[in-house]
Tab-separated table of C-alpha atoms (C1' of nucleotides) in Angstrom:
chain	number	residue	atom	x	y	z
M	1	MET	CA	-5.001	20.037	33.879
M	2	GLU	CA	-6.871	17.776	31.565
M	3	THR	CA	-10.152	16.231	32.460
M	4	LEU	CA	-10.321	12.671	33.723
M	5	ARG	CA	-12.008	11.558	30.532
M	6	GLU	CA	-9.188	12.870	28.387
M	7	ARG	CA	-6.590	11.237	30.577
M	8	LYS	CA	-8.399	7.926	30.386
M	9	LYS	CA	-8.635	8.186	26.633
M	10	GLN	CA	-4.975	8.974	26.329
M	11	ARG	CA	-4.093	6.040	28.529
M	12	THR	CA	-6.238	3.663	26.494
M	13	ARG	CA	-4.671	4.857	23.276
M	14	ASP	CA	-1.150	4.584	24.615
M	15	ALA	CA	-1.885	1.129	25.968
M	16	LEU	CA	-3.309	-0.017	22.632
M	17	LEU	CA	-0.359	1.428	20.748
M	18	ARG	CA	2.145	-0.127	23.102
M	19	ALA	CA	0.452	-3.498	22.961
M	20	ALA	CA	0.222	-3.336	19.188
M	21	VAL	CA	3.881	-2.460	18.721
M	22	GLU	CA	4.983	-5.125	21.147
M	23	LEU	CA	2.944	-7.766	19.392
M	24	PHE	CA	3.949	-6.621	15.912
M	25	THR	CA	7.636	-6.647	16.741
M	26	SER	CA	7.486	-10.016	18.432
M	27	GLN	CA	5.108	-12.050	16.274
M	28	GLY	CA	5.019	-9.973	13.115
M	29	TYR	CA	2.311	-7.726	11.711
M	30	GLU	CA	0.333	-10.329	9.807
M	31	GLY	CA	0.689	-12.755	12.646
M	32	THR	CA	-1.095	-10.417	15.008
M	33	THR	CA	-4.862	-9.951	14.989
M	34	VAL	CA	-6.708	-6.899	16.161
M	35	ASP	CA	-8.541	-9.112	18.626
M	36	GLU	CA	-5.237	-9.998	20.215
M	37	ILE	CA	-4.258	-6.365	20.613
M	38	ALA	CA	-7.617	-5.484	22.098
M	39	ALA	CA	-7.484	-8.471	24.415
M	40	ALA	CA	-4.014	-7.464	25.622
M	41	VAL	CA	-5.480	-4.151	26.795
M	42	ASP	CA	-8.701	-5.775	27.889
M	43	VAL	CA	-10.827	-3.723	25.575
M	44	SER	CA	-13.310	-4.678	22.888
M	45	GLN	CA	-12.191	-4.924	19.274
M	46	ARG	CA	-14.634	-2.153	18.440
M	47	THR	CA	-12.791	0.170	20.762
M	48	PHE	CA	-9.527	-0.444	18.974
M	49	PHE	CA	-11.098	0.795	15.768
M	50	ARG	CA	-12.316	3.895	17.536
M	51	TYR	CA	-8.710	4.848	18.218
M	52	PHE	CA	-7.111	3.626	15.011
M	53	ALA	CA	-8.699	3.713	11.577
M	54	GLY	CA	-7.090	0.376	10.789
M	55	LYS	CA	-4.515	-2.093	11.965
M	56	ASP	CA	-1.932	-0.343	9.808
M	57	GLU	CA	-2.514	2.988	11.501
M	58	ALA	CA	-1.438	1.498	14.800
M	59	ALA	CA	1.672	0.111	13.135
M	60	LEU	CA	2.593	3.458	11.633
M	61	ALA	CA	1.628	5.656	14.578
M	62	LEU	CA	5.154	5.878	15.981
M	63	VAL	CA	6.678	6.865	12.669
M	64	GLU	CA	3.871	9.348	12.212
M	65	MET	CA	4.890	11.110	15.386
M	66	THR	CA	8.427	11.610	14.127
M	67	VAL	CA	7.235	12.609	10.671
M	68	GLU	CA	5.054	15.391	12.031
M	69	ARG	CA	7.930	16.588	14.120
M	70	PHE	CA	10.166	16.590	11.045
M	71	VAL	CA	7.775	18.775	9.039
M	72	GLU	CA	7.631	21.211	11.906
M	73	ALA	CA	11.398	21.248	12.056
M	74	VAL	CA	11.602	22.200	8.391
M	75	ARG	CA	9.121	24.971	8.991
M	76	ALA	CA	11.292	26.264	11.805
M	77	ARG	CA	14.587	26.344	9.915
M	78	PRO	CA	16.110	29.795	9.366
M	79	PRO	CA	14.591	31.336	6.225
M	80	HIS	CA	17.912	32.115	4.581
M	81	GLU	CA	18.840	28.440	4.312
M	82	PRO	CA	18.537	26.980	0.829
M	83	PRO	CA	15.745	24.371	0.522
M	84	LEU	CA	17.856	21.246	0.476
M	85	GLU	CA	19.966	22.475	3.349
M	86	ALA	CA	16.873	23.123	5.449
M	87	LEU	CA	15.539	19.654	4.724
M	88	ARG	CA	18.874	18.087	5.549
M	89	GLN	CA	19.256	19.860	8.844
M	90	ALA	CA	15.673	19.123	9.834
M	91	VAL	CA	15.959	15.420	9.213
M	92	LEU	CA	19.216	15.223	11.150
M	93	GLU	CA	17.626	17.145	14.002
M	94	GLY	CA	14.866	14.577	13.925
M	95	TRP	CA	17.217	11.658	14.357
M	96	TYR	CA	18.930	13.382	17.261
M	97	SER	CA	15.768	14.261	19.128
M	98	ILE	CA	13.904	11.056	18.514
M	99	ASN	CA	14.124	9.983	22.142
M	100	GLU	CA	11.938	12.770	23.445
M	101	VAL	CA	9.308	12.124	20.824
M	102	VAL	CA	8.945	8.403	21.158
M	103	GLU	CA	9.990	7.555	24.684
M	104	SER	CA	6.713	8.770	26.185
M	105	VAL	CA	4.958	5.819	24.567
M	106	VAL	CA	7.538	3.094	23.992
M	107	PRO	CA	11.300	2.698	24.370
M	108	VAL	CA	13.286	3.842	21.354
M	109	GLU	CA	14.485	0.285	20.966
M	110	LEU	CA	10.938	-0.735	20.056
M	111	TYR	CA	10.631	2.151	17.634
M	112	LEU	CA	13.660	0.950	15.734
M	113	ARG	CA	12.443	-2.618	15.630
M	114	MET	CA	9.059	-1.409	14.434
M	115	TYR	CA	10.813	0.345	11.577
M	116	ARG	CA	12.184	-2.963	10.382
M	117	VAL	CA	8.754	-4.525	10.600
M	118	ILE	CA	7.343	-1.757	8.426
M	119	GLU	CA	10.098	-2.074	5.876
M	120	SER	CA	9.716	-5.833	5.643
M	121	THR	CA	5.923	-6.049	5.622
M	122	PRO	CA	4.614	-5.263	2.130
M	123	VAL	CA	1.281	-3.817	3.164
M	124	LEU	CA	2.906	-1.632	5.801
M	125	LEU	CA	5.610	-0.435	3.479
M	126	ALA	CA	2.893	0.474	1.004
M	127	ALA	CA	0.960	2.471	3.570
M	128	HIS	CA	4.160	4.147	4.704
M	129	LEU	CA	5.033	5.192	1.173
M	130	ARG	CA	1.576	6.545	0.584
M	131	ARG	CA	1.839	8.655	3.673
M	132	SER	CA	5.222	9.868	2.487
M	133	VAL	CA	3.594	11.248	-0.641
M	134	GLU	CA	1.295	13.348	1.476
M	135	VAL	CA	4.226	14.555	3.514
M	136	GLU	CA	6.046	15.502	0.333
M	137	GLU	CA	3.138	17.686	-0.654
M	138	ASP	CA	3.230	19.404	2.739
M	139	LEU	CA	6.965	19.905	2.466
M	140	ALA	CA	6.684	21.335	-1.016
M	141	ARG	CA	4.267	23.947	0.285
M	142	VAL	CA	6.536	24.791	3.185
M	143	ILE	CA	9.516	25.175	0.876
M	144	ALA	CA	7.526	27.232	-1.596
M	145	GLU	CA	6.427	29.559	1.139
M	146	ARG	CA	9.974	29.942	2.443
M	147	GLU	CA	11.124	30.925	-1.029
M	148	GLY	CA	8.107	33.083	-1.748
M	149	LEU	CA	6.929	30.937	-4.649
M	150	ASP	CA	3.612	29.593	-5.883
M	151	VAL	CA	3.825	25.833	-5.528
M	152	ASP	CA	1.530	25.307	-8.496
M	153	ALA	CA	3.333	27.683	-10.804
M	154	ASP	CA	6.935	26.748	-10.089
M	155	PRO	CA	7.815	23.043	-10.177
M	156	ARG	CA	11.019	23.446	-8.216
M	157	PRO	CA	9.594	23.032	-4.715
M	158	ARG	CA	7.948	19.718	-5.571
M	159	LEU	CA	10.971	18.537	-7.523
M	160	ALA	CA	13.434	19.408	-4.790
M	161	VAL	CA	11.311	17.678	-2.193
M	162	ALA	CA	10.859	14.635	-4.415
M	163	VAL	CA	14.598	14.339	-4.891
M	164	PHE	CA	15.198	14.722	-1.186
M	165	SER	CA	12.563	12.150	-0.330
M	166	GLY	CA	13.930	9.746	-2.884
M	167	VAL	CA	17.340	9.953	-1.288
M	168	MET	CA	15.850	9.478	2.157
M	169	ARG	CA	14.009	6.391	0.939
M	170	VAL	CA	17.260	4.868	-0.250
M	171	THR	CA	18.767	5.765	3.081
M	172	GLU	CA	16.009	4.164	5.118
M	173	ARG	CA	16.078	1.074	2.993
M	174	GLN	CA	19.816	0.563	3.210
M	175	TRP	CA	19.703	1.210	6.914
M	176	SER	CA	16.851	-1.119	7.690
M	177	THR	CA	18.241	-3.992	5.655
M	178	GLY	CA	21.793	-3.575	6.920
M	179	ALA	CA	23.460	-5.148	9.900
M	180	ASP	CA	24.151	-1.980	11.869
M	181	PHE	CA	20.719	-0.852	12.933
M	182	SER	CA	21.783	1.974	15.192
M	183	LEU	CA	20.850	5.628	15.326
M	184	ASP	CA	24.420	6.622	14.600
M	185	ARG	CA	24.304	4.547	11.484
M	186	ILE	CA	21.292	6.265	9.981
M	187	ARG	CA	22.724	9.664	10.823
M	188	ALA	CA	25.856	8.755	8.967
M	189	LEU	CA	23.979	7.261	6.042
M	190	THR	CA	21.784	10.341	5.753
M	191	SER	CA	24.754	12.633	5.322
M	192	LEU	CA	26.551	10.198	3.087
M	193	TYR	CA	23.707	9.779	0.649
M	194	LEU	CA	22.699	13.417	0.597
M	195	ASP	CA	26.279	14.221	-0.329
M	196	GLY	CA	26.201	11.500	-2.925
M	197	VAL	CA	23.256	12.759	-4.894
M	198	GLY	CA	25.265	15.439	-6.676
M	199	PRO	CA	27.837	13.066	-8.135
M	200	ALA	CA	25.075	10.614	-9.006
M	201	LEU	CA	23.461	13.165	-11.272
M	202	LEU	CA	26.564	14.001	-13.240
M	203	GLY	CA	26.472	12.785	-16.796
M	204	ASP	CA	29.502	10.596	-16.864
M	205	TRP	CA	30.351	8.679	-13.726
M	206	ARG	CA	33.631	7.419	-15.032
M	207	GLU	CA	35.257	10.799	-14.814
M	208	ALA	CA	34.693	11.213	-11.098
J	1	MET	CA	0.895	-22.895	-31.159
J	2	GLU	CA	-0.172	-22.923	-27.547
J	3	THR	CA	-2.209	-25.677	-26.095
J	4	LEU	CA	-5.940	-25.276	-25.707
J	5	ARG	CA	-5.622	-25.127	-21.963
J	6	GLU	CA	-3.261	-22.203	-22.104
J	7	ARG	CA	-5.477	-20.325	-24.518
J	8	LYS	CA	-8.474	-20.821	-22.273
J	9	LYS	CA	-6.560	-19.627	-19.264
J	10	GLN	CA	-5.391	-16.563	-21.109
J	11	ARG	CA	-8.932	-15.783	-22.184
J	12	THR	CA	-10.263	-16.118	-18.645
J	13	ARG	CA	-7.547	-13.867	-17.322
J	14	ASP	CA	-8.108	-11.251	-19.985
J	15	ALA	CA	-11.839	-11.361	-19.395
J	16	LEU	CA	-11.396	-10.936	-15.654
J	17	LEU	CA	-8.959	-8.087	-16.159
J	18	ARG	CA	-11.199	-6.360	-18.643
J	19	ALA	CA	-14.261	-6.740	-16.438
J	20	ALA	CA	-12.341	-5.518	-13.410
J	21	VAL	CA	-11.020	-2.426	-15.146
J	22	GLU	CA	-14.403	-1.591	-16.590
J	23	LEU	CA	-16.074	-1.880	-13.216
J	24	PHE	CA	-13.315	-0.009	-11.385
J	25	THR	CA	-13.389	2.899	-13.817
J	26	SER	CA	-17.166	3.133	-13.809
J	27	GLN	CA	-18.129	2.510	-10.184
J	28	GLY	CA	-14.811	3.045	-8.451
J	29	TYR	CA	-12.441	0.557	-6.869
J	30	GLU	CA	-13.997	0.367	-3.436
J	31	GLY	CA	-17.451	0.312	-4.935
J	32	THR	CA	-16.679	-2.881	-6.805
J	33	THR	CA	-16.625	-6.282	-5.139
J	34	VAL	CA	-14.673	-9.273	-6.314
J	35	ASP	CA	-17.955	-11.155	-6.519
J	36	GLU	CA	-19.176	-8.626	-9.061
J	37	ILE	CA	-16.100	-9.043	-11.210
J	38	ALA	CA	-16.344	-12.809	-11.078
J	39	ALA	CA	-20.042	-12.694	-11.858
J	40	ALA	CA	-19.414	-10.457	-14.868
J	41	VAL	CA	-17.185	-13.190	-16.326
J	42	ASP	CA	-19.443	-15.929	-15.011
J	43	VAL	CA	-16.751	-17.492	-12.898
J	44	SER	CA	-16.553	-18.286	-9.208
J	45	GLN	CA	-14.944	-15.830	-6.815
J	46	ARG	CA	-12.395	-18.500	-6.007
J	47	THR	CA	-11.271	-18.507	-9.615
J	48	PHE	CA	-10.645	-14.776	-9.569
J	49	PHE	CA	-8.180	-15.292	-6.750
J	50	ARG	CA	-6.446	-17.989	-8.727
J	51	TYR	CA	-5.565	-15.405	-11.371
J	52	PHE	CA	-4.962	-12.383	-9.161
J	53	ALA	CA	-3.409	-12.462	-5.729
J	54	GLY	CA	-5.779	-9.723	-4.638
J	55	LYS	CA	-8.260	-7.185	-5.887
J	56	ASP	CA	-5.471	-4.652	-6.105
J	57	GLU	CA	-3.416	-6.832	-8.408
J	58	ALA	CA	-6.193	-6.721	-10.980
J	59	ALA	CA	-6.314	-2.959	-10.655
J	60	LEU	CA	-2.572	-2.595	-11.183
J	61	ALA	CA	-2.152	-5.244	-13.862
J	62	LEU	CA	-2.307	-2.786	-16.769
J	63	VAL	CA	0.286	-0.482	-15.280
J	64	GLU	CA	2.406	-3.507	-14.494
J	65	MET	CA	2.513	-4.378	-18.180
J	66	THR	CA	3.895	-0.972	-19.078
J	67	VAL	CA	6.316	-0.977	-16.164
J	68	GLU	CA	7.886	-4.241	-17.244
J	69	ARG	CA	8.204	-2.906	-20.730
J	70	PHE	CA	9.886	0.193	-19.381
J	71	VAL	CA	12.511	-1.766	-17.490
J	72	GLU	CA	13.260	-3.739	-20.626
J	73	ALA	CA	13.586	-0.513	-22.573
J	74	VAL	CA	16.183	0.759	-20.131
J	75	ARG	CA	18.083	-2.481	-20.468
J	76	ALA	CA	18.074	-2.054	-24.235
J	77	ARG	CA	19.347	1.521	-24.363
J	78	PRO	CA	22.763	1.996	-25.974
J	79	PRO	CA	25.451	1.425	-23.357
J	80	HIS	CA	27.228	4.706	-23.952
J	81	GLU	CA	24.229	6.732	-22.794
J	82	PRO	CA	24.607	8.248	-19.335
J	83	PRO	CA	22.225	6.730	-16.768
J	84	LEU	CA	19.720	9.533	-16.540
J	85	GLU	CA	19.607	9.901	-20.284
J	86	ALA	CA	18.879	6.199	-20.712
J	87	LEU	CA	16.084	6.387	-18.171
J	88	ARG	CA	14.637	9.449	-19.806
J	89	GLN	CA	14.625	7.963	-23.272
J	90	ALA	CA	13.163	4.697	-22.061
J	91	VAL	CA	10.272	6.325	-20.291
J	92	LEU	CA	9.467	8.470	-23.309
J	93	GLU	CA	9.629	5.405	-25.523
J	94	GLY	CA	7.182	3.816	-23.177
J	95	TRP	CA	4.640	6.577	-23.521
J	96	TYR	CA	4.913	6.411	-27.296
J	97	SER	CA	4.488	2.668	-27.588
J	98	ILE	CA	1.824	2.266	-24.983
J	99	ASN	CA	-0.827	1.392	-27.510
J	100	GLU	CA	0.779	-1.878	-28.571
J	101	VAL	CA	1.229	-2.958	-24.980
J	102	VAL	CA	-2.223	-2.272	-23.664
J	103	GLU	CA	-4.548	-2.467	-26.618
J	104	SER	CA	-4.502	-6.273	-26.662
J	105	VAL	CA	-6.468	-6.272	-23.414
J	106	VAL	CA	-8.340	-2.979	-23.184
J	107	PRO	CA	-8.531	0.269	-25.162
J	108	VAL	CA	-5.886	2.809	-24.181
J	109	GLU	CA	-8.693	5.095	-23.096
J	110	LEU	CA	-9.501	2.685	-20.290
J	111	TYR	CA	-5.845	2.461	-19.331
J	112	LEU	CA	-5.695	6.208	-18.833
J	113	ARG	CA	-8.876	6.279	-16.805
J	114	MET	CA	-7.564	3.442	-14.685
J	115	TYR	CA	-4.514	5.522	-13.956
J	116	ARG	CA	-6.694	8.185	-12.415
J	117	VAL	CA	-8.486	5.597	-10.309
J	118	ILE	CA	-5.161	4.362	-8.974
J	119	GLU	CA	-3.963	7.841	-8.185
J	120	SER	CA	-7.177	8.759	-6.389
J	121	THR	CA	-7.697	5.522	-4.451
J	122	PRO	CA	-5.468	5.497	-1.357
J	123	VAL	CA	-5.025	1.757	-1.115
J	124	LEU	CA	-4.207	1.481	-4.809
J	125	LEU	CA	-1.809	4.373	-4.739
J	126	ALA	CA	-0.078	2.679	-1.827
J	127	ALA	CA	0.257	-0.605	-3.683
J	128	HIS	CA	1.479	1.235	-6.759
J	129	LEU	CA	4.169	3.025	-4.790
J	130	ARG	CA	5.289	-0.179	-3.170
J	131	ARG	CA	5.693	-1.771	-6.544
J	132	SER	CA	7.645	1.260	-7.694
J	133	VAL	CA	10.181	0.622	-4.975
J	134	GLU	CA	10.781	-2.850	-6.340
J	135	VAL	CA	11.149	-1.444	-9.821
J	136	GLU	CA	13.674	1.057	-8.549
J	137	GLU	CA	15.775	-1.777	-7.206
J	138	ASP	CA	15.649	-3.507	-10.589
J	139	LEU	CA	16.572	-0.306	-12.367
J	140	ALA	CA	19.461	0.347	-10.016
J	141	ARG	CA	20.874	-3.048	-10.888
J	142	VAL	CA	20.457	-2.447	-14.595
J	143	ILE	CA	22.180	0.924	-14.341
J	144	ALA	CA	24.965	-0.494	-12.214
J	145	GLU	CA	25.578	-3.202	-14.754
J	146	ARG	CA	25.618	-0.723	-17.621
J	147	GLU	CA	28.243	1.296	-15.817
J	148	GLY	CA	30.181	-1.695	-14.612
J	149	LEU	CA	29.601	-0.969	-10.952
J	150	ASP	CA	28.696	-2.974	-7.879
J	151	VAL	CA	25.265	-1.793	-6.819
J	152	ASP	CA	26.015	-2.496	-3.167
J	153	ALA	CA	29.358	-0.778	-3.132
J	154	ASP	CA	28.560	2.386	-5.065
J	155	PRO	CA	25.452	4.303	-3.989
J	156	ARG	CA	25.156	6.242	-7.238
J	157	PRO	CA	22.986	3.774	-9.161
J	158	ARG	CA	20.353	3.680	-6.435
J	159	LEU	CA	20.542	7.417	-5.891
J	160	ALA	CA	20.210	8.262	-9.557
J	161	VAL	CA	17.265	5.939	-9.928
J	162	ALA	CA	15.628	7.318	-6.800
J	163	VAL	CA	15.951	10.850	-8.097
J	164	PHE	CA	14.579	9.852	-11.456
J	165	SER	CA	11.661	7.996	-9.875
J	166	GLY	CA	10.920	10.905	-7.616
J	167	VAL	CA	10.660	13.209	-10.592
J	168	MET	CA	8.448	10.729	-12.405
J	169	ARG	CA	6.172	10.553	-9.376
J	170	VAL	CA	5.729	14.302	-9.432
J	171	THR	CA	5.055	14.065	-13.142
J	172	GLU	CA	2.410	11.368	-12.791
J	173	ARG	CA	0.750	13.200	-9.968
J	174	GLN	CA	0.553	16.514	-11.762
J	175	TRP	CA	-0.664	14.799	-14.873
J	176	SER	CA	-3.351	12.733	-13.236
J	177	THR	CA	-4.753	15.614	-11.219
J	178	GLY	CA	-4.651	18.091	-14.083
J	179	ALA	CA	-7.294	18.878	-16.641
J	180	ASP	CA	-5.400	17.746	-19.737
J	181	PHE	CA	-5.255	14.006	-19.349
J	182	SER	CA	-3.762	13.198	-22.727
J	183	LEU	CA	-0.716	11.219	-23.745
J	184	ASP	CA	0.827	14.311	-25.285
J	185	ARG	CA	0.501	16.037	-21.977
J	186	ILE	CA	2.434	13.454	-20.000
J	187	ARG	CA	5.145	13.338	-22.638
J	188	ALA	CA	5.531	17.075	-22.353
J	189	LEU	CA	5.438	17.001	-18.557
J	190	THR	CA	8.048	14.269	-18.455
J	191	SER	CA	10.553	16.332	-20.402
J	192	LEU	CA	9.659	19.504	-18.581
J	193	TYR	CA	10.195	18.074	-15.123
J	194	LEU	CA	13.296	16.113	-15.983
J	195	ASP	CA	14.792	19.345	-17.289
J	196	GLY	CA	13.638	21.103	-14.143
J	197	VAL	CA	15.409	18.897	-11.664
J	198	GLY	CA	18.785	20.514	-12.273
J	199	PRO	CA	17.655	24.038	-11.428
J	200	ALA	CA	15.684	22.712	-8.472
J	201	LEU	CA	18.852	21.393	-6.882
J	202	LEU	CA	20.831	24.616	-7.144
J	203	GLY	CA	21.462	26.253	-3.827
J	204	ASP	CA	19.864	29.591	-4.385
J	205	TRP	CA	16.736	29.712	-6.539
J	206	ARG	CA	16.565	33.463	-6.605
J	207	GLU	CA	19.566	33.731	-8.848
J	208	ALA	CA	18.028	31.727	-11.673
X	1	DG	C1'	-9.522	-44.049	-29.455
X	2	DA	C1'	-9.646	-45.860	-24.496
X	3	DG	C1'	-7.809	-44.987	-20.034
X	4	DG	C1'	-5.010	-42.917	-16.790
X	5	DT	C1'	-2.960	-38.438	-15.407
X	6	DT	C1'	-2.957	-33.643	-14.536
X	7	DA	C1'	-4.667	-28.908	-14.554
X	8	DG	C1'	-8.335	-25.900	-13.771
X	9	DT	C1'	-12.802	-24.960	-11.541
X	10	DG	C1'	-16.821	-24.687	-8.309
X	11	DA	C1'	-18.758	-25.137	-3.879
X	12	DC	C1'	-18.347	-24.708	0.825
X	13	DA	C1'	-16.610	-23.366	5.218
X	14	DG	C1'	-14.126	-20.265	7.772
X	15	DC	C1'	-10.776	-16.410	9.390
X	16	DC	C1'	-9.911	-11.614	9.730
X	17	DG	C1'	-10.413	-6.631	9.060
X	18	DC	C1'	-13.746	-3.370	9.438
X	19	DT	C1'	-18.460	-0.865	10.084
X	20	DG	C1'	-23.236	0.427	11.562
X	21	DA	C1'	-26.594	0.417	15.131
X	22	DC	C1'	-28.119	0.388	19.639
X	23	DA	C1'	-27.888	-0.217	24.413
X	24	DA	C1'	-25.229	0.272	28.635
X	25	DT	C1'	-21.977	2.646	31.308
X	26	DT	C1'	-19.285	6.375	32.994
X	27	DG	C1'	-17.660	11.106	33.469
X	28	DA	C1'	-18.999	16.233	33.257
X	29	DC	C1'	-21.432	19.933	34.960
X	30	DA	C1'	-25.217	22.581	36.645
Y	1	DT	C1'	-28.228	14.546	42.597
Y	2	DG	C1'	-29.991	14.508	38.274
Y	3	DT	C1'	-29.345	15.445	33.480
Y	4	DC	C1'	-26.620	15.384	29.441
Y	5	DA	C1'	-22.813	13.914	26.650
Y	6	DA	C1'	-19.052	11.028	25.721
Y	7	DT	C1'	-17.128	6.396	25.737
Y	8	DT	C1'	-17.612	1.643	25.491
Y	9	DG	C1'	-19.461	-3.181	24.681
Y	10	DT	C1'	-22.340	-6.236	22.102
Y	11	DC	C1'	-24.102	-7.959	18.109
Y	12	DA	C1'	-24.891	-8.546	13.403
Y	13	DG	C1'	-23.056	-8.337	8.960
Y	14	DC	C1'	-20.121	-7.348	4.712
Y	15	DG	C1'	-16.077	-8.035	1.865
Y	16	DG	C1'	-11.420	-9.790	0.993
Y	17	DC	C1'	-9.023	-13.847	1.114
Y	18	DT	C1'	-7.636	-18.984	1.876
Y	19	DG	C1'	-7.825	-24.116	2.554
Y	20	DT	C1'	-10.045	-28.188	1.169
Y	21	DC	C1'	-12.178	-31.410	-1.654
Y	22	DA	C1'	-14.759	-33.185	-5.216
Y	23	DC	C1'	-15.619	-32.700	-10.184
Y	24	DT	C1'	-14.809	-31.783	-14.914
Y	25	DA	C1'	-12.162	-31.103	-18.956
Y	26	DA	C1'	-7.879	-31.188	-21.400
Y	27	DC	C1'	-3.681	-33.759	-22.102
Y	28	DC	C1'	-0.753	-37.821	-22.893
Y	29	DT	C1'	0.410	-42.525	-23.656
Y	30	DC	C1'	-0.224	-46.878	-25.447
DNA sequence: GAGGTTAGTGACAGCCGCTGACAATTGACA
DNA sequence: TGTCAATTGTCAGCGGCTGTCACTAACCTC
């Protein structure tokens, strides 16, 4: 069992995160001040910054949880799977198991709404994209290791991951700006767009 | 001929941009305050913000010039070229004509150094990536139009552009973190990686 | 070329995100 | 229970950014 201190810390962090997400999704990211979040948990502003490096980190914390899980899922895919297949399966796994990851902090409903806030708030989208670049680097190393390659000598791991991530970006964007904002929808879109990348790279689209 | 007012404005903007880039490249982005930049041009801080929406906009202004040029170059490619070929040629054109675009404000040398600052400053990299997403949307529309497609009905334009942009991201990153930081180098890397994307997408890399 | 109009600027005040420093409090552990 | 360490609150301050308003300089018309 954890110590009382650790439990208290965890509770404070969860409370801050929950309060932040609730405020962000209801009044918008820019329309929410850190003071408000801290006040909602009855904690000093300084304490907020001891748990989150910045306001944006609180906004991205939920997505971060799923992202870490996704990288682990790729790492755990059977080694014989080709790179793109492993990435595809891992991301689909992620969308199916999202409940268990998020629900301990906030309802999935809030997670989805937070996703829209991120996508529609320039500074958050920027931070999210920057984080994605780091994740791509991690993924490239995982893929390289799976294939027994040196990530700095062979460009294919980074290129494959970049292509995959590019497709996922399009997917997220279409999903978050569309009308059907359900989990089923993004699962479907993921498969659809991953299947579509081949045809999109063919020289002449008019033949197809 | 432009009016005197417009010329003055242009000169102030250029001076601010030049001062900003010089300070950013010499003392770093975070290590430079807006007050410093304004003082270097002998202008109030308030005036700086009348020309640039934020400190980051001044840091990205040079790249923005080349990006706009690039989009125009894609638009101007011969219509019979397949999408990826048009994008490839346009980006290479861009690297060859960069002097004429940038030199009116700062020496190309400074432009290149600024690129490294962007790539190594988290908040700038984030802003740069966010802008890239917007550019991708523009490019997708251009490509769709070239091919006579509806960008919202056919996913291929967005997918092709996303793949291309992903490869260019890898290129920029490798270039800016490598030892050879020359124009020749990025031209070579661009071709190399664009050629590499095909093999990277094949199912089994061990065959190749 | 005088006089009114408009655009650009400076000065000031203020909000918000974020940080360092130090003191106060609370849990851990002997 | 007393000591030590971890957590928190308070306060002071910096830097990015914005609204406001008065002032100056360029423009335009007669």
